[in-house]
Structures are given as structure tokens and as C-alpha cells.
PDB file of C-alpha atoms in Angstrom:
ATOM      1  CA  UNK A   1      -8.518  39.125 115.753  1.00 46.00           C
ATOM      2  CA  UNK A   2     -11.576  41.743 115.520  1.00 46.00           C
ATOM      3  CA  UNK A   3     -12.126  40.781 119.791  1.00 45.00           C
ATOM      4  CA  UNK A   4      -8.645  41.404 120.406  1.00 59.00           C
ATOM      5  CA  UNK A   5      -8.256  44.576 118.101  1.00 66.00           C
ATOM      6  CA  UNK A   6     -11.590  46.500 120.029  1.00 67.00           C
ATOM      7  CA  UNK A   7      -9.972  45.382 123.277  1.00 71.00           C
ATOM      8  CA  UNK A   8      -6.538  46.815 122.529  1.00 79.00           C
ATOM      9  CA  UNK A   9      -8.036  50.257 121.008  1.00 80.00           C
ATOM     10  CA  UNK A  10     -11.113  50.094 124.279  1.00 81.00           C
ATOM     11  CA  UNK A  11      -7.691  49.840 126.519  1.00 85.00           C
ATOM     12  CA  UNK A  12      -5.892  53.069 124.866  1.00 86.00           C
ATOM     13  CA  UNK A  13      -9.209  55.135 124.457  1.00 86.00           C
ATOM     14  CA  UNK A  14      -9.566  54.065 128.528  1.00 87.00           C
ATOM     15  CA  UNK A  15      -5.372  55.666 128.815  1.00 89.00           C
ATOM     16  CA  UNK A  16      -6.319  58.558 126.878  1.00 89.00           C
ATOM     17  CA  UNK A  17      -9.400  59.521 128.319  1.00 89.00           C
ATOM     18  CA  UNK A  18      -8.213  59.504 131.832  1.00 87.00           C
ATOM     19  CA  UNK A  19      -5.123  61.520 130.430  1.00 89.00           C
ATOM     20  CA  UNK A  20      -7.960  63.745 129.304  1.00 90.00           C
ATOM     21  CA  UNK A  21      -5.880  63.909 125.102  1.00 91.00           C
ATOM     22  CA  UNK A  22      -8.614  61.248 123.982  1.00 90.00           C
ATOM     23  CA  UNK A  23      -9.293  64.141 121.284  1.00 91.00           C
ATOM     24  CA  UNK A  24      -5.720  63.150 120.031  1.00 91.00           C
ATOM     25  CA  UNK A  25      -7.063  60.059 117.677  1.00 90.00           C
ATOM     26  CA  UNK A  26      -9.256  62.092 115.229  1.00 89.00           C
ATOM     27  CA  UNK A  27      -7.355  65.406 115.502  1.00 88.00           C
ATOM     28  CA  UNK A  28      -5.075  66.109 112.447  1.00 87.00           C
ATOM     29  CA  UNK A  29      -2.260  68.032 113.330  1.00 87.00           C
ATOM     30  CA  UNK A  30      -2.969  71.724 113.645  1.00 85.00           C
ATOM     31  CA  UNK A  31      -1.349  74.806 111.448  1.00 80.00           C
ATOM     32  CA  UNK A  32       2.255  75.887 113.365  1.00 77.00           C
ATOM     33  CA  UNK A  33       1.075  78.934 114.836  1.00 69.00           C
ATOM     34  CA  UNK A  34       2.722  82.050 113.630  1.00 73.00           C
ATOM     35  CA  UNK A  35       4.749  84.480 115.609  1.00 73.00           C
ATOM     36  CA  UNK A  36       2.198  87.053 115.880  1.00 75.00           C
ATOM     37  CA  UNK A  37      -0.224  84.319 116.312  1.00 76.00           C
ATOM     38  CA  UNK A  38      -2.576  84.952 119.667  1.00 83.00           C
ATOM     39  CA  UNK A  39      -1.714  83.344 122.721  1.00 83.00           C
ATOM     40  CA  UNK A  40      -5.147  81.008 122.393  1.00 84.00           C
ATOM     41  CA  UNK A  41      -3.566  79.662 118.882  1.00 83.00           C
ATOM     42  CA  UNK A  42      -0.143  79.201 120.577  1.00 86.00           C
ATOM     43  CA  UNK A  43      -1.880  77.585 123.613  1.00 87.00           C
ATOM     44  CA  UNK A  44      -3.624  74.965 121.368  1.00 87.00           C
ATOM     45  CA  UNK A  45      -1.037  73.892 118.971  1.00 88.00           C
ATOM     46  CA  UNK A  46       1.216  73.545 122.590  1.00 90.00           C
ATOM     47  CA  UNK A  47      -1.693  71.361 124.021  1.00 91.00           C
ATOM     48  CA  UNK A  48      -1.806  69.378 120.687  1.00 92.00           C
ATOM     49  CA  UNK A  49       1.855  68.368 120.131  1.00 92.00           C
ATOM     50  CA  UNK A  50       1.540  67.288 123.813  1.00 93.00           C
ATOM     51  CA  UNK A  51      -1.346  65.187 123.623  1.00 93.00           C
ATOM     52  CA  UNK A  52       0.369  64.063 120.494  1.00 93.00           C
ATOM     53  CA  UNK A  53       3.739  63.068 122.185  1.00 94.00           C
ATOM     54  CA  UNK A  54       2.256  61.283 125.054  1.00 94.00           C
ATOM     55  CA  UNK A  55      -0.454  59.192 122.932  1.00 92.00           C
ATOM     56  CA  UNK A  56       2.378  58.264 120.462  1.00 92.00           C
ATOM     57  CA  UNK A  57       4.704  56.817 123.500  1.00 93.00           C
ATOM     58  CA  UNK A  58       1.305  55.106 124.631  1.00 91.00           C
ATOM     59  CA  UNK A  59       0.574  53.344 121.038  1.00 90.00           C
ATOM     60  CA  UNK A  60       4.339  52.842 120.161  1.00 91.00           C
ATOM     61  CA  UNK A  61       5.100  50.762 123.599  1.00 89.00           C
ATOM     62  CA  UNK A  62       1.842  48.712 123.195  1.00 86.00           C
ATOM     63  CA  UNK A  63       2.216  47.376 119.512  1.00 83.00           C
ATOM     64  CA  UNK A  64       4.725  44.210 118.557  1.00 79.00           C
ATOM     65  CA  UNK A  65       7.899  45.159 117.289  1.00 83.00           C
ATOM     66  CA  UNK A  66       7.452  45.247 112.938  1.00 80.00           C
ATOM     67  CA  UNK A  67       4.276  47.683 114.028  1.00 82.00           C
ATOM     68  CA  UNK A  68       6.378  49.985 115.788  1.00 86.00           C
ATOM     69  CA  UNK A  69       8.823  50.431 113.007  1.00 85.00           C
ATOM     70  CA  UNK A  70       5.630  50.864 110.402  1.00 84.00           C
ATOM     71  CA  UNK A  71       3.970  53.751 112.598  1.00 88.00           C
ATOM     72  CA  UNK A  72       6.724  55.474 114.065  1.00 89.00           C
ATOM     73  CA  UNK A  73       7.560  57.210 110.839  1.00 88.00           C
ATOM     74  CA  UNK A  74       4.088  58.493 111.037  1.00 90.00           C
ATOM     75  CA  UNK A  75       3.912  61.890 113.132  1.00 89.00           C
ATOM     76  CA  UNK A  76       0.074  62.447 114.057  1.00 92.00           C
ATOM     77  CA  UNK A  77      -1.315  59.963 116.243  1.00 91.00           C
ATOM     78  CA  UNK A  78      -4.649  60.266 114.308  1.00 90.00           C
ATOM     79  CA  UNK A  79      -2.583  58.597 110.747  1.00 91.00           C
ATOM     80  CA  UNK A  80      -1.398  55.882 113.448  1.00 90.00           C
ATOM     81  CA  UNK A  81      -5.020  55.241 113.891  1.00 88.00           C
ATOM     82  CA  UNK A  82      -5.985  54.975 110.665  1.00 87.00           C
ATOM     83  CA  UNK A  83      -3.007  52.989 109.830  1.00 86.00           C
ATOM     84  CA  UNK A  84      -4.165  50.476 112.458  1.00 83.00           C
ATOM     85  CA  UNK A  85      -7.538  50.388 111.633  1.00 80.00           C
ATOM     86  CA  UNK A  86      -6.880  49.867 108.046  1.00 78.00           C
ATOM     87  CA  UNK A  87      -4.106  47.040 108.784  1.00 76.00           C
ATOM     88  CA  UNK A  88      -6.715  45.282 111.353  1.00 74.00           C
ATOM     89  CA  UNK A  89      -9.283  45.593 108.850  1.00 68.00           C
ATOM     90  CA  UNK A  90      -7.644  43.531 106.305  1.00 65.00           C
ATOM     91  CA  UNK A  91      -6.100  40.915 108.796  1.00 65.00           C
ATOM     92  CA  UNK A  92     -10.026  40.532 110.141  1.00 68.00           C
ATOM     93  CA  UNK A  93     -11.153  40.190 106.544  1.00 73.00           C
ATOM     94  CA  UNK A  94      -8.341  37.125 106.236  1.00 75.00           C
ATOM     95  CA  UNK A  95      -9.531  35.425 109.148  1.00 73.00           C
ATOM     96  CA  UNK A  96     -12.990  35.904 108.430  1.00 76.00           C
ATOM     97  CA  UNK A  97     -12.774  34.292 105.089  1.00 82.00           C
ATOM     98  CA  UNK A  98     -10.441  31.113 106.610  1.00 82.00           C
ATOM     99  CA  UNK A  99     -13.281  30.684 109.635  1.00 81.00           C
ATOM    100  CA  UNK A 100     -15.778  30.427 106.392  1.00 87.00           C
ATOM    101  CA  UNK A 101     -13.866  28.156 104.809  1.00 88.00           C
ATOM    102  CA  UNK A 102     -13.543  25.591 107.712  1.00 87.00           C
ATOM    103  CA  UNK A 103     -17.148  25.974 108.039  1.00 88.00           C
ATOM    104  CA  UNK A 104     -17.710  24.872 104.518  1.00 90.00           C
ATOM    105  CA  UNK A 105     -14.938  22.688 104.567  1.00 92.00           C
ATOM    106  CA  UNK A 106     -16.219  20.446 108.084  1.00 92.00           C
ATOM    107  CA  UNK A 107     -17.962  16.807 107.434  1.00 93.00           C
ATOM    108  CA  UNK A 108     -19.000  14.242 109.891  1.00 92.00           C
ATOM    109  CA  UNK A 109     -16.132  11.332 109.571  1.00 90.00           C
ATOM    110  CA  UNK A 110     -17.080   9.259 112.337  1.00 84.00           C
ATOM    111  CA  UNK A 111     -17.126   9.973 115.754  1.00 88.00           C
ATOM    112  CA  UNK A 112     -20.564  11.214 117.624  1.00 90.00           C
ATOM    113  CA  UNK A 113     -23.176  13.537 115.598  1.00 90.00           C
ATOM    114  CA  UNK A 114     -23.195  16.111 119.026  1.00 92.00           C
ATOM    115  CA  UNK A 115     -19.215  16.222 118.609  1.00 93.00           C
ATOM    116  CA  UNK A 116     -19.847  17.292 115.154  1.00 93.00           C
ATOM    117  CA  UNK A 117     -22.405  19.372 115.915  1.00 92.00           C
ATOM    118  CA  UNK A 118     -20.983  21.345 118.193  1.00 92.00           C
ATOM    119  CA  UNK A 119     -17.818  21.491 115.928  1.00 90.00           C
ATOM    120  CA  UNK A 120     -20.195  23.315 113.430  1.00 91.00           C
ATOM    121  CA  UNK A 121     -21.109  25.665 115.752  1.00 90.00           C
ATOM    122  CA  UNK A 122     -18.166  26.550 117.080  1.00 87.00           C
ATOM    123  CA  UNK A 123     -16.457  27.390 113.628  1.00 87.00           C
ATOM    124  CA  UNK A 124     -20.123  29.431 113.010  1.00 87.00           C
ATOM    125  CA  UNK A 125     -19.692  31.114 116.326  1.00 82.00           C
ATOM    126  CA  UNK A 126     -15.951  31.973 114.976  1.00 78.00           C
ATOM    127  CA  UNK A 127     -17.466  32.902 111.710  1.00 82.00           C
ATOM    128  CA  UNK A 128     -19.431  35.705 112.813  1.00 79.00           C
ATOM    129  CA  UNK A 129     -17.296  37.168 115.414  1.00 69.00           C
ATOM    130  CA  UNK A 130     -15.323  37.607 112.678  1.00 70.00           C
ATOM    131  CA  UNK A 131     -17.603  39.444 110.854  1.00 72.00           C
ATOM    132  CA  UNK A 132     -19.984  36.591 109.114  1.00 80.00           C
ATOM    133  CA  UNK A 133     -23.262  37.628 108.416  1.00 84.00           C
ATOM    134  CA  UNK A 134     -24.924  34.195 108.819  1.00 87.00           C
ATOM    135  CA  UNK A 135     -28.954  33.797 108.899  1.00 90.00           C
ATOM    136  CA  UNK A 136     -30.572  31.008 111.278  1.00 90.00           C
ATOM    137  CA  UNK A 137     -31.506  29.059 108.182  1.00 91.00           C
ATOM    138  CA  UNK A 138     -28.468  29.459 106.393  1.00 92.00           C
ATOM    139  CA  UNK A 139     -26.232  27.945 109.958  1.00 92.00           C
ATOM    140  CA  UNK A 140     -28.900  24.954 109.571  1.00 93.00           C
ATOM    141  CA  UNK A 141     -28.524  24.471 106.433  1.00 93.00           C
ATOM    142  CA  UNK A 142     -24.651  23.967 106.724  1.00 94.00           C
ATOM    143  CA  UNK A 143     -24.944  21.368 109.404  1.00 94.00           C
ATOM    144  CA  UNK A 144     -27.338  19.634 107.181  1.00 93.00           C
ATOM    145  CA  UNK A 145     -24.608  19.232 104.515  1.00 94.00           C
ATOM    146  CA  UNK A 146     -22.238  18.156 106.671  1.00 94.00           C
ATOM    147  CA  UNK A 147     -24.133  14.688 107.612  1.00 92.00           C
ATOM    148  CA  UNK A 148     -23.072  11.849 106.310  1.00 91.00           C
ATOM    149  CA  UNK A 149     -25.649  10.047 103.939  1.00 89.00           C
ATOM    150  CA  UNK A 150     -26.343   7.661 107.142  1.00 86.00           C
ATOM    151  CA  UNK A 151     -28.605  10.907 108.248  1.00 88.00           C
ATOM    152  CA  UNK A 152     -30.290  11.207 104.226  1.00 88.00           C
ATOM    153  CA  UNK A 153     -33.709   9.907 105.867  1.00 86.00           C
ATOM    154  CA  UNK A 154     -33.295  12.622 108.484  1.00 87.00           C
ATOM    155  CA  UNK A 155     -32.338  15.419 106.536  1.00 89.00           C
ATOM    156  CA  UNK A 156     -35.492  14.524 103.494  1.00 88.00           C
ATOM    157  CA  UNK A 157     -38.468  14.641 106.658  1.00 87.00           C
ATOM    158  CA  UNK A 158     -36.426  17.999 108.017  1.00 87.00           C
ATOM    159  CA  UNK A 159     -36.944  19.805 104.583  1.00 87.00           C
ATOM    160  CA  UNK A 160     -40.532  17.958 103.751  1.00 87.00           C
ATOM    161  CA  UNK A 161     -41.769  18.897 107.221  1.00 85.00           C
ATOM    162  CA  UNK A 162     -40.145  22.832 106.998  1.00 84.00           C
ATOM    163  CA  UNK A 163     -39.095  22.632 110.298  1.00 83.00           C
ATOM    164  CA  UNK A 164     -36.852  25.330 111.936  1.00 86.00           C
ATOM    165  CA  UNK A 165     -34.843  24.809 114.762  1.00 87.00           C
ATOM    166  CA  UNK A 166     -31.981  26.490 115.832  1.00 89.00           C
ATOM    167  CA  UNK A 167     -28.666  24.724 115.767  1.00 90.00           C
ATOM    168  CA  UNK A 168     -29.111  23.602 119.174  1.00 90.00           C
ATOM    169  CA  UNK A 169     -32.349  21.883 119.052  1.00 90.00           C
ATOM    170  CA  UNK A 170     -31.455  21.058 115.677  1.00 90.00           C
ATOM    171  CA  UNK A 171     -28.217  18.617 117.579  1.00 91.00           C
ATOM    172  CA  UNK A 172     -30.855  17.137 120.252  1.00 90.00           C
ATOM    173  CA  UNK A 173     -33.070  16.337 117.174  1.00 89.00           C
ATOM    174  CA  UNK A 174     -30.062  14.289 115.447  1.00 89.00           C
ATOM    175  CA  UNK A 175     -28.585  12.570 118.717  1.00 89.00           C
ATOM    176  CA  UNK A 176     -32.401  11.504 118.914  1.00 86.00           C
ATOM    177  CA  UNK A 177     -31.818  10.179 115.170  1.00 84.00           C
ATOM    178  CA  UNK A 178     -28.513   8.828 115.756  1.00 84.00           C
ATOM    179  CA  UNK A 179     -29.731   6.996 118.953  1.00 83.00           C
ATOM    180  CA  UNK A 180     -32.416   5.303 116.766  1.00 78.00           C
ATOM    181  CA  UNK A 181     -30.542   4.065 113.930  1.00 71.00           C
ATOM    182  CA  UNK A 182     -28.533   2.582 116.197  1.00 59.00           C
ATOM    183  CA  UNK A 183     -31.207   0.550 117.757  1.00 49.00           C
ATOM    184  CA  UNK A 184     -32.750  -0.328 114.470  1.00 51.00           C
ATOM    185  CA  UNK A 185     -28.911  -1.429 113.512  1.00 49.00           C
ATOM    186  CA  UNK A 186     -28.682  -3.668 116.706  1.00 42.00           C
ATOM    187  CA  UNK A 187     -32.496  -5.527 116.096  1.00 45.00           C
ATOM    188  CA  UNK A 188     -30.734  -6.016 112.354  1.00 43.00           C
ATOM    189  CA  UNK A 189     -27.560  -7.854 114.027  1.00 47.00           C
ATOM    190  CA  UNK A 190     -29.689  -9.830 116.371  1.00 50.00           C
ATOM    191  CA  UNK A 191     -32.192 -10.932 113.432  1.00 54.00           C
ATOM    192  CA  UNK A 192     -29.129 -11.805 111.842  1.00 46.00           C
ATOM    193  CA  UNK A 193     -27.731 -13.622 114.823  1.00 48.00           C
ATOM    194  CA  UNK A 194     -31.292 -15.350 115.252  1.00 57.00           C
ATOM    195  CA  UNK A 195     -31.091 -16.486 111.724  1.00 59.00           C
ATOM    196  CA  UNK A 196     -27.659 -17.882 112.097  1.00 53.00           C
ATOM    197  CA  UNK A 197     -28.260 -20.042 115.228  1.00 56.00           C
ATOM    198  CA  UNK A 198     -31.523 -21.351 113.275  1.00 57.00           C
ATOM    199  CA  UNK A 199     -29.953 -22.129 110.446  1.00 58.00           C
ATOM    200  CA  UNK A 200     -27.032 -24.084 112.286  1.00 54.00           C
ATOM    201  CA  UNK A 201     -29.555 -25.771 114.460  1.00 59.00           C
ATOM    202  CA  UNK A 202     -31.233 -27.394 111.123  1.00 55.00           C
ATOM    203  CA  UNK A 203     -27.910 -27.908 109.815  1.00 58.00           C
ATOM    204  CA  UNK A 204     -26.802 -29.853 112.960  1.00 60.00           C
ATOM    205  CA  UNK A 205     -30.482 -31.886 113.155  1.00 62.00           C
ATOM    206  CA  UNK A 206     -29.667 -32.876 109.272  1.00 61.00           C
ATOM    207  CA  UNK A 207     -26.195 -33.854 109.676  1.00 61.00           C
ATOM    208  CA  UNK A 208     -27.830 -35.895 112.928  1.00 60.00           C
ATOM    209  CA  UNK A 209     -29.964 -37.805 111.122  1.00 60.00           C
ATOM    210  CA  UNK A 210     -27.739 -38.173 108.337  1.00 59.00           C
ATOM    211  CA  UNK A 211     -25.267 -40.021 110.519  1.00 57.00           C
ATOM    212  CA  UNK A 212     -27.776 -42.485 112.069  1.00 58.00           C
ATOM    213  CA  UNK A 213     -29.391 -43.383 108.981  1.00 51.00           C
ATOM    214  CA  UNK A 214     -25.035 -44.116 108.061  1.00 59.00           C
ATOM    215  CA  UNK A 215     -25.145 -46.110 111.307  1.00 53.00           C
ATOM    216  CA  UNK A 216     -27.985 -47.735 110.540  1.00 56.00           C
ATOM    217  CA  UNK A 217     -26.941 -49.439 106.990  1.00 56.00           C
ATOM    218  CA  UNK A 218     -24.037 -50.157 108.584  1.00 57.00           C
ATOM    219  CA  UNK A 219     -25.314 -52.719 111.302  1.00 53.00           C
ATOM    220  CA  UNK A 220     -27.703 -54.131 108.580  1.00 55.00           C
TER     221      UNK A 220
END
């Protein structure tokens, strides 16, 4: 919303400018001159309701239609501005606060620890275009949270060794963690696997012998 809002007001500054009534958006509207007034007073109250008609037309075609209806009642282009301003303000400070909250609200269910990772960044990255104020340690700290308690042995040696990375490095670091317990998790299975087929291998040399020493009571 704040991109979008400094585009739209960049784009009627550029209209303005070139129609040389920029001066329009900050100027209040002037005293009606008087009849005796000089023709310098005349000439500049003349040059301001211009500017002020043509800037109005500008703003009035280039806003959605429930803006138009709120600012067309207003008659200086400078209280359209600060209506604007004001209204954008508020709708920034909304989406700020709901980027925040997904930020807070984001935890790793599954799925790859880069897709998460860059998940987290990407509602961060929101976050501050919106506004955020977010320090390096504080983004890190965030991810951190996120993890799922498979990554508890990660996150202990990242705060015992004080390391700082930025969220980037921070991702390679965890794939490299992910990547491991997997392999560790694999040599488990296989142990596992190893331990099966030995134990069915004495099972099967027992039952073996079992059988002959059956066999052989039977032919005595």
C-alpha cells in the first residue's frame, strides 16, 4: 500500500510539475481579492483557482469511485492532499501491523527449512516496506522461533557460539543442518535395518536347529 501510494502521488507531482501548478498541493486557498485590489493580487488569486481547477480534475479522475465522492466536497486541492495522506497513512499502519502479525504468526510445519526460510523473509521484506523497523538480530531471531524443535540442537550452538549471520547465510547454515540430520536419520534406519536382518538370521539358525534336533528324536 505505502509503494503504491508514493507511486500514485510521484505520478501527479510528475502531471503537475510539467503543468508548471505543482505549487497547488501545499497552497491554501488565497484571500478573494477585492475590487480595488491591484492587478498583481487579481492576477494571483486568477492563477490559483486555475491551478486549483485543473489539479482537482487530475486527482478526482485518478482515485476509485468512494474517494471521489469523499474529496470532491473538499475545494482546495491542498485539503485533498492532506485528506489522502492522512487516509493512506492509516490504511499503511493496518497493513503494517497484519504483515507483523504473519511474521509472528509463521512456523515450520513440514515441508523444506529453505521454503520456510524464505517464507520468513518474504513476510520481513513485506514488513518493512510497510514501515517495520526491524534490526538484523531481531529478523534472526524470528526465524529462530519459527523452527521446529527438530532444529533445538541448532538453534542452542547458534546462541552459545553468538554468531550473526544475516537471514540469508543464516538459511544456507540450516539447509546444511537439515541435510545432516537427515543423514544421521538414514545411518539410524539402516542400524535398525542391520539389527533386524541379524536378529532374524539367529532366529531362523534357532528355529533350524530346533527342527533337526525334532527330526532327530523322531527317527530314534
Amino acid at each position: 500500500m505505502e509503494i503504491t501510494t508514493k507511486l500514485w502521488k510521484t505520478n501527479l507531482y510528475i502531471v503537475l510539475d510539467f503543468e508548471r501548478i505543482k505549487f497547488i498541493t501545499t497552497t491554501p486557498k488565497p484571500q478573494e481579492s477585492a475590487a480595488n485590489a491591484s492587478e498583481e493580487t487579481k492576477k494571483q488569486f486568477t492563477d490559483w483557482q486555475r491551478a486549483n481547477i485543473t489539479a482537482r480534475c487530475y486527482i478526482l479522475t485518478n482515485v476509485v469511485e468512494h474517494l471521489q465522492k469523499q474529496l470532491d466536497s473538499l475545494e482546495c486541492v491542498s485539503q485533498m492532499i492532506q485528506t489522502l495522506d492522512g487516509m493512506f497513512a492509516k490504511n499503511s499502519s493496518t497493513a503494517r501491523q497484519a504483515a507483523i502479525g504473519a511474521l509472528m504468526n509463521t512456523y515450520m510445519i513440514g515441508g523444506s527449512v529453505r521454503d520456510h526460510c524464505l517464507k520468513m523473509m518474504a513476510h520481513i521484506s513485506t514488513a518493512e516496506v510497510m514501515g517495520a523497523k526491524l534490526e538484523q538480530e531481531m529478523k534472526i531471531d524470528m526465524i529462530l522461533e519459527s523452527l521446529p524443535n527438530s532444529f533445538s540442537q541448532f538453534k542452542m550452538n547458534y546462541n552459545m557460539n553468538k554468531l550473526k549471520l544475516t537471514p540469508v547465510e543464516l538459511m544456507h547454515e540450516l539447509e546444511s543442518a537439515e541435510r545432516f540430520s537427515g543423514s544421521k536419520k538414514v545411518l539410524i534406519m539402516l542400524k535398525v535395518l542391520q539389527s533386524l536382518k541379524g536378529s532374524l538370521r539367529v532366529e531362523r539358525r534357532t528355529r533350524s536347529r530346533r527342527e533337526q534336533v525334532q527330526l532327530s528324536n523322531r527317527l530314534q
